[in-house]
mmCIF file of C-alpha atoms in Angstrom:
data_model
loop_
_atom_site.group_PDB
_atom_site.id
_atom_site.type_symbol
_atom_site.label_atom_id
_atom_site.label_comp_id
_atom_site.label_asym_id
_atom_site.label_seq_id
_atom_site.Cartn_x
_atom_site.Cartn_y
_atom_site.Cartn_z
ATOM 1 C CA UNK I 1 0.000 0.000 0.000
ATOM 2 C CA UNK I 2 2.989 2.262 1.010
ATOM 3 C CA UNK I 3 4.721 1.156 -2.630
ATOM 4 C CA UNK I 4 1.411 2.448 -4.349
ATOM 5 C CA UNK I 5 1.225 5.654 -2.271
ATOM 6 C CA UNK I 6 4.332 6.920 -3.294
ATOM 7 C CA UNK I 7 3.663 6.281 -7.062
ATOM 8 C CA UNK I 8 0.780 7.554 -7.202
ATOM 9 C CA UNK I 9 1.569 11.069 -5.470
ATOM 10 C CA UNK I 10 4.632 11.628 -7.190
ATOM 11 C CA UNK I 11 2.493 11.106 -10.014
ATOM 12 C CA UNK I 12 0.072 13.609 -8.665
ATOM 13 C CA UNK I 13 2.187 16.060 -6.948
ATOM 14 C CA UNK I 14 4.688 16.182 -9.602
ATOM 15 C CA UNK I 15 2.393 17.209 -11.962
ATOM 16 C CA UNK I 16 0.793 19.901 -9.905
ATOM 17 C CA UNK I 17 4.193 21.192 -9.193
ATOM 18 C CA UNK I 18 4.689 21.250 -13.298
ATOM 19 C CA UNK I 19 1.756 22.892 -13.584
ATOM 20 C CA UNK I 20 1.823 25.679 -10.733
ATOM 21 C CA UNK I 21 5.729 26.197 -11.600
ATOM 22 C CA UNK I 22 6.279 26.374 -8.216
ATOM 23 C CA UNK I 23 8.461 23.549 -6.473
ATOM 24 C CA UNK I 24 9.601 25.485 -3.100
ATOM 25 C CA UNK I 25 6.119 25.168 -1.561
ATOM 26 C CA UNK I 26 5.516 21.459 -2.067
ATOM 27 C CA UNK I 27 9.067 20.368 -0.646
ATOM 28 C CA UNK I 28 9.103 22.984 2.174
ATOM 29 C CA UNK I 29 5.465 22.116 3.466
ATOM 30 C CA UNK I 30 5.703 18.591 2.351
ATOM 31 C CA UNK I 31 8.675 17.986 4.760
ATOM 32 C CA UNK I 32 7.218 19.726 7.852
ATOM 33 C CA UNK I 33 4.038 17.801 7.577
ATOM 34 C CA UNK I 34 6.220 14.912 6.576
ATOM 35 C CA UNK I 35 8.227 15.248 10.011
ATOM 36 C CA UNK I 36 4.584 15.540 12.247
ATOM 37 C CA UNK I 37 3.603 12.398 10.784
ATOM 38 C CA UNK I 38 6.898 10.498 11.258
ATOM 39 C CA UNK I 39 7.081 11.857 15.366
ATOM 40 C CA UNK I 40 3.823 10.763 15.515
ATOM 41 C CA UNK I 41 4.095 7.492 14.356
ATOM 42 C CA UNK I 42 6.253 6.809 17.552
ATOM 43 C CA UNK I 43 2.910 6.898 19.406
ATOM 44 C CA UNK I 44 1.449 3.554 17.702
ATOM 45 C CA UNK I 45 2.139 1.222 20.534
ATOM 46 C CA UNK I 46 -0.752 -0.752 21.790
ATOM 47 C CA UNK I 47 -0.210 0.313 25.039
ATOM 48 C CA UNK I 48 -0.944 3.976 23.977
ATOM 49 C CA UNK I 49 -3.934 2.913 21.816
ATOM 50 C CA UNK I 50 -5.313 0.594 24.650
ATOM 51 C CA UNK I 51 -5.364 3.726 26.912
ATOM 52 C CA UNK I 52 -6.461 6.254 24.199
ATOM 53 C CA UNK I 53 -9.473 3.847 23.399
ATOM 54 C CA UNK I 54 -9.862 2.180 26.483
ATOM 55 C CA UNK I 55 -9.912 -1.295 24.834
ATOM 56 C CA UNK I 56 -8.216 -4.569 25.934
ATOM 57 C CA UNK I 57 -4.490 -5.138 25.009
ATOM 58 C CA UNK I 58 -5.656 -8.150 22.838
ATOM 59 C CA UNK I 59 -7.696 -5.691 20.095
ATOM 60 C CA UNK I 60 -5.566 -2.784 20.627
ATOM 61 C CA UNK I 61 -2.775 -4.966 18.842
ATOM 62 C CA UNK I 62 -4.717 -5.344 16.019
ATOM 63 C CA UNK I 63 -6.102 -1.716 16.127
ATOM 64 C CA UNK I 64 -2.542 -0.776 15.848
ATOM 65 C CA UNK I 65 -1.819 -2.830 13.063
ATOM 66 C CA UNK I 66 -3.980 -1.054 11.186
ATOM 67 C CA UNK I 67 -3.042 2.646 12.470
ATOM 68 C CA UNK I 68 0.577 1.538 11.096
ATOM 69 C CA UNK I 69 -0.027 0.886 7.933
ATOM 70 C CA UNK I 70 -2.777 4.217 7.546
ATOM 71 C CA UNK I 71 -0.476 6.230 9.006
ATOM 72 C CA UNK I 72 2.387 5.022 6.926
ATOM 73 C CA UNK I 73 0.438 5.624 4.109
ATOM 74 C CA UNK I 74 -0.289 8.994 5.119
ATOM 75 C CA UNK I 75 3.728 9.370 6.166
ATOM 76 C CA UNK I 76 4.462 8.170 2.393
ATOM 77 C CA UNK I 77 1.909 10.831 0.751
ATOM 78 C CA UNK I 78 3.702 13.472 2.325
ATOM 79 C CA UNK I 79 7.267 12.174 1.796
ATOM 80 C CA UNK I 80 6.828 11.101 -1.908
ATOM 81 C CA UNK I 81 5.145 14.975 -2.597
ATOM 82 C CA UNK I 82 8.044 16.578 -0.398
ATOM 83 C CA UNK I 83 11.038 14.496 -1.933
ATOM 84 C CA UNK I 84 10.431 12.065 -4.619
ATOM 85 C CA UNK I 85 8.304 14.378 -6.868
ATOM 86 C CA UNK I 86 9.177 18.104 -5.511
ATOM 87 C CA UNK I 87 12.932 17.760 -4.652
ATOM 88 C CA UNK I 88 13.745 15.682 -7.336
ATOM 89 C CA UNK I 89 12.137 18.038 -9.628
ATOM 90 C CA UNK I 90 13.892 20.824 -8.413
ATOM 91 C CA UNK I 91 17.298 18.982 -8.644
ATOM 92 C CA UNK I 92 17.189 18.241 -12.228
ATOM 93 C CA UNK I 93 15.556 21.998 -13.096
ATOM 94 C CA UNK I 94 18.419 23.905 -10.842
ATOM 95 C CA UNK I 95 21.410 21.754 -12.850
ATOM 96 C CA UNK I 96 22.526 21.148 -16.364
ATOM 97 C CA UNK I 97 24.473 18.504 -18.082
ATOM 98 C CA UNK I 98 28.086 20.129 -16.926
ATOM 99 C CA UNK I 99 26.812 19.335 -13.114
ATOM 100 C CA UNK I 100 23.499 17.315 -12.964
ATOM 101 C CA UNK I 101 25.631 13.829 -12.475
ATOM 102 C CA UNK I 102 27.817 15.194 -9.372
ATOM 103 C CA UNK I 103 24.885 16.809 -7.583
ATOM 104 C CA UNK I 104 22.349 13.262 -8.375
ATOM 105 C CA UNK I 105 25.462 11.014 -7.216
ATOM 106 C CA UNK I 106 25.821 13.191 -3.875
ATOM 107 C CA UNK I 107 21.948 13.088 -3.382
ATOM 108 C CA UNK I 108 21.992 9.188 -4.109
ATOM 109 C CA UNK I 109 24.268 8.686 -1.219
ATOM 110 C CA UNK I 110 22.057 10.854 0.952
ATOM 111 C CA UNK I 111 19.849 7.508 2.136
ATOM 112 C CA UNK I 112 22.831 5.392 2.988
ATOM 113 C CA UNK I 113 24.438 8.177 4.869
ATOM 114 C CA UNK I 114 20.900 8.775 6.805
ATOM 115 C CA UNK I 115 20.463 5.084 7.594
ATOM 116 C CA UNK I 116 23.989 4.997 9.201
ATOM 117 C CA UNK I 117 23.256 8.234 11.640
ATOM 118 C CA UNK I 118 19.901 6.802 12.397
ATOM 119 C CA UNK I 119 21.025 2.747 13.072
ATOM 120 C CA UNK I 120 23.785 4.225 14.905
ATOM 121 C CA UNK I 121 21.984 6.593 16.913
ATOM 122 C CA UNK I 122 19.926 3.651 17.633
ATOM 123 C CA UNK I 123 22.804 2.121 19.999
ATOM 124 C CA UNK I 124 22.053 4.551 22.342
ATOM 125 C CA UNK I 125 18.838 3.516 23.152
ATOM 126 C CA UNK I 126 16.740 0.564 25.282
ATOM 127 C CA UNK I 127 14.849 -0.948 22.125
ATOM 128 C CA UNK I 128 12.456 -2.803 24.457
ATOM 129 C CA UNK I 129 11.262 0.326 25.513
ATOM 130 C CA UNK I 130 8.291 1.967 23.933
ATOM 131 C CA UNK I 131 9.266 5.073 25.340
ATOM 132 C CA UNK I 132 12.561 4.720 23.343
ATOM 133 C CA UNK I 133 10.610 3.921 20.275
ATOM 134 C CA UNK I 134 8.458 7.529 20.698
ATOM 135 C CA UNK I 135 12.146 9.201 21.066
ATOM 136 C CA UNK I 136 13.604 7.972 18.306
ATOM 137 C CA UNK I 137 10.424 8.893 16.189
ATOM 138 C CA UNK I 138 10.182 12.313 17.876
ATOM 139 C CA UNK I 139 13.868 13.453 17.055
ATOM 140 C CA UNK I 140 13.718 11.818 13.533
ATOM 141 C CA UNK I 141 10.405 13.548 13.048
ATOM 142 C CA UNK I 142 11.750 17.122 14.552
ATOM 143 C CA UNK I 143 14.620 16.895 12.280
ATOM 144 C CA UNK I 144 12.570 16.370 9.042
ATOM 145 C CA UNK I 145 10.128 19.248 10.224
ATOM 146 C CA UNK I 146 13.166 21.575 11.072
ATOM 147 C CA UNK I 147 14.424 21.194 7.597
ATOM 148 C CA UNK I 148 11.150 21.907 6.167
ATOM 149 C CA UNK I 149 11.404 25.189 7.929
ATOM 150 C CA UNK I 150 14.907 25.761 6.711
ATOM 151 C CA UNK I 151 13.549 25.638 3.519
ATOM 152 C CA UNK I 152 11.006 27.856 3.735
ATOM 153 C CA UNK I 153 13.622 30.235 3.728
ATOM 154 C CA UNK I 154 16.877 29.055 1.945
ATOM 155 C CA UNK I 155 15.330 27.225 -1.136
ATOM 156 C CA UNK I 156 15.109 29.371 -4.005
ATOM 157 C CA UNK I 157 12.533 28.503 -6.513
ATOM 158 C CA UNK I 158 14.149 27.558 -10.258
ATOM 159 C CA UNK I 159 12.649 29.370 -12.991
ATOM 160 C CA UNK I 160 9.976 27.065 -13.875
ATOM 161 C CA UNK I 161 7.126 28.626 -16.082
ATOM 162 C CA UNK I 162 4.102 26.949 -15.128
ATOM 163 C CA UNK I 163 2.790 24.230 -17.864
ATOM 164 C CA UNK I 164 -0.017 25.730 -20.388
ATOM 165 C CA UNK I 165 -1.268 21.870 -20.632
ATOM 166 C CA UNK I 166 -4.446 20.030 -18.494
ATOM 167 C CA UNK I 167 -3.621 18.737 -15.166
ATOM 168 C CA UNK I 168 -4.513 15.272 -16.984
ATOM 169 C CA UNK I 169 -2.063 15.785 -19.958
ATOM 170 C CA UNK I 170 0.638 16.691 -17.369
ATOM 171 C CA UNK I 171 0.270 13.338 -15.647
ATOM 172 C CA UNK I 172 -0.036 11.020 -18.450
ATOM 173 C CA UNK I 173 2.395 12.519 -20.525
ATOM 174 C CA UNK I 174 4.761 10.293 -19.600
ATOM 175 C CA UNK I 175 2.540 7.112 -20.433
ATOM 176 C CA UNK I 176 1.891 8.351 -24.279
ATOM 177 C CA UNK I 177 3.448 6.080 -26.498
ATOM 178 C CA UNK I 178 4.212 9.011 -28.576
ATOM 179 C CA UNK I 179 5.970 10.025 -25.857
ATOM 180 C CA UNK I 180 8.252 7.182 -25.599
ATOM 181 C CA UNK I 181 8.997 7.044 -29.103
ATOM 182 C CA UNK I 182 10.530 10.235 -29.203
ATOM 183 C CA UNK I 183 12.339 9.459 -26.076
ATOM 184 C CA UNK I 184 13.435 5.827 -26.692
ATOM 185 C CA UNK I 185 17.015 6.099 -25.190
ATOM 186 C CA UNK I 186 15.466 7.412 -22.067
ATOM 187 C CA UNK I 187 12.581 4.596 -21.740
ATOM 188 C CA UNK I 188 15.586 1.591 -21.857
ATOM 189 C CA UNK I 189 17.067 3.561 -19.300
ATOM 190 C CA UNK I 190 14.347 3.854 -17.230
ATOM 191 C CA UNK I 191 13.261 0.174 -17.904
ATOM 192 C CA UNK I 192 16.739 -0.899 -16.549
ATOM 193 C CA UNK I 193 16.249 1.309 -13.514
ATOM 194 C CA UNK I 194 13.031 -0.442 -12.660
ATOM 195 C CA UNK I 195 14.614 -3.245 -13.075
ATOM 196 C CA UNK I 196 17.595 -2.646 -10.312
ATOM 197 C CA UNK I 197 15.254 -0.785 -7.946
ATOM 198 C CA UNK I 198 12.814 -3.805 -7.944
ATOM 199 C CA UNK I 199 16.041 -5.835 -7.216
ATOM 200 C CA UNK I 200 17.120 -3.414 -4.423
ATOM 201 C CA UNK I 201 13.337 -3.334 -2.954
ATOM 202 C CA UNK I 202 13.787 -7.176 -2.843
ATOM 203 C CA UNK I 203 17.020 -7.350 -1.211
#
């Protein structure tokens, strides 16, 4: 459901962000919200829930299964507008060929570099604790909110003139065979990076 999420809003979002010109607002706003949901997915125990709702242990466990995945879902709608359609977007607009490979190669290794903080922040916590759980959620989710803040202010917007084409035509551009026929060196190279990132997802 998560998977689906994200492909469908930076479907959605990316083409709204084509067609507004504006990519600033959607990553700046996307992250802060994306950071509230992420702290507050700390708070999914089934202790909490149990005393929230008042319910035995036994069907707050299950309650909470489901709150995981909504609210992961809900994370991922937020992250995949903020990042996967907005940032990315503004990446590619604010470089050109002489650059665009050093700055997607840094951002690339952004994810590996964020898993090693956050596994090895992780040693400094009780893991059997849900109370460590809600910290380690809180300070993640602070830290994603604070940088949507930051870039409230230090983003500046690349000159992107907002698309003249329907909403619709902006979001299934990409699916035109017309589309891919004009662009056949870029459709192998996208078919090998589904491909690899299907492999990764696996692994």
């Amino acid at each position: 459901l998560s998977g689906v999420v994200a492909t469908v809003a930076s479907l959605v979002a990316g083409a709204l962000s084509d067609k507004i010109g504006n990519r600033r607002k959607f990553i700046s706003y996307g992250y802060a919200i994306w950071g509230v949901t992420v702290a507050l997915f700390g708070c999914l125990s089934a202790d909490n829930i149990a005393a929230v709702f008042g319910m035995p242990v036994e069907e707050a466990i299950k309650f909470a299964l489901v709150l995981v995945v909504v609210v992961d879902c809900v994370m991922t709608l937020f992250g995949s507008t903020a990042n996967d359609a907005a940032f990315n977007a503004w990446l590619t607009d604010s470089t050109n060929s002489s650059n665009r490979g050093a700055v997607e190669g840094i951002n690339a290794m952004m994810p590996l570099v964020a898993i090693l903080v956050v596994f090895g922040g992780f040693m400094f916590f009780d893991l059997e604790k849900s109370s460590s759980w809600i910290s380690i959620f809180s300070i993640i989710g602070t830290v994603v909110i604070a940088i949507g803040i930051l870039g409230i202010f230090l983003i500046k917007d690349s000159n992107v003139k907002p698309v003249k084409e329907s909403y619709l035509n902006c979001i299934f551009y990409g699916f035109l065979p017309k589309t891919a026929k004009k662009n056949p060196l870029l459709y192998i190279s996208l078919s090998g990076f589904v491909i690899f990132n299907i492999s990764i997802q696996i692994f």
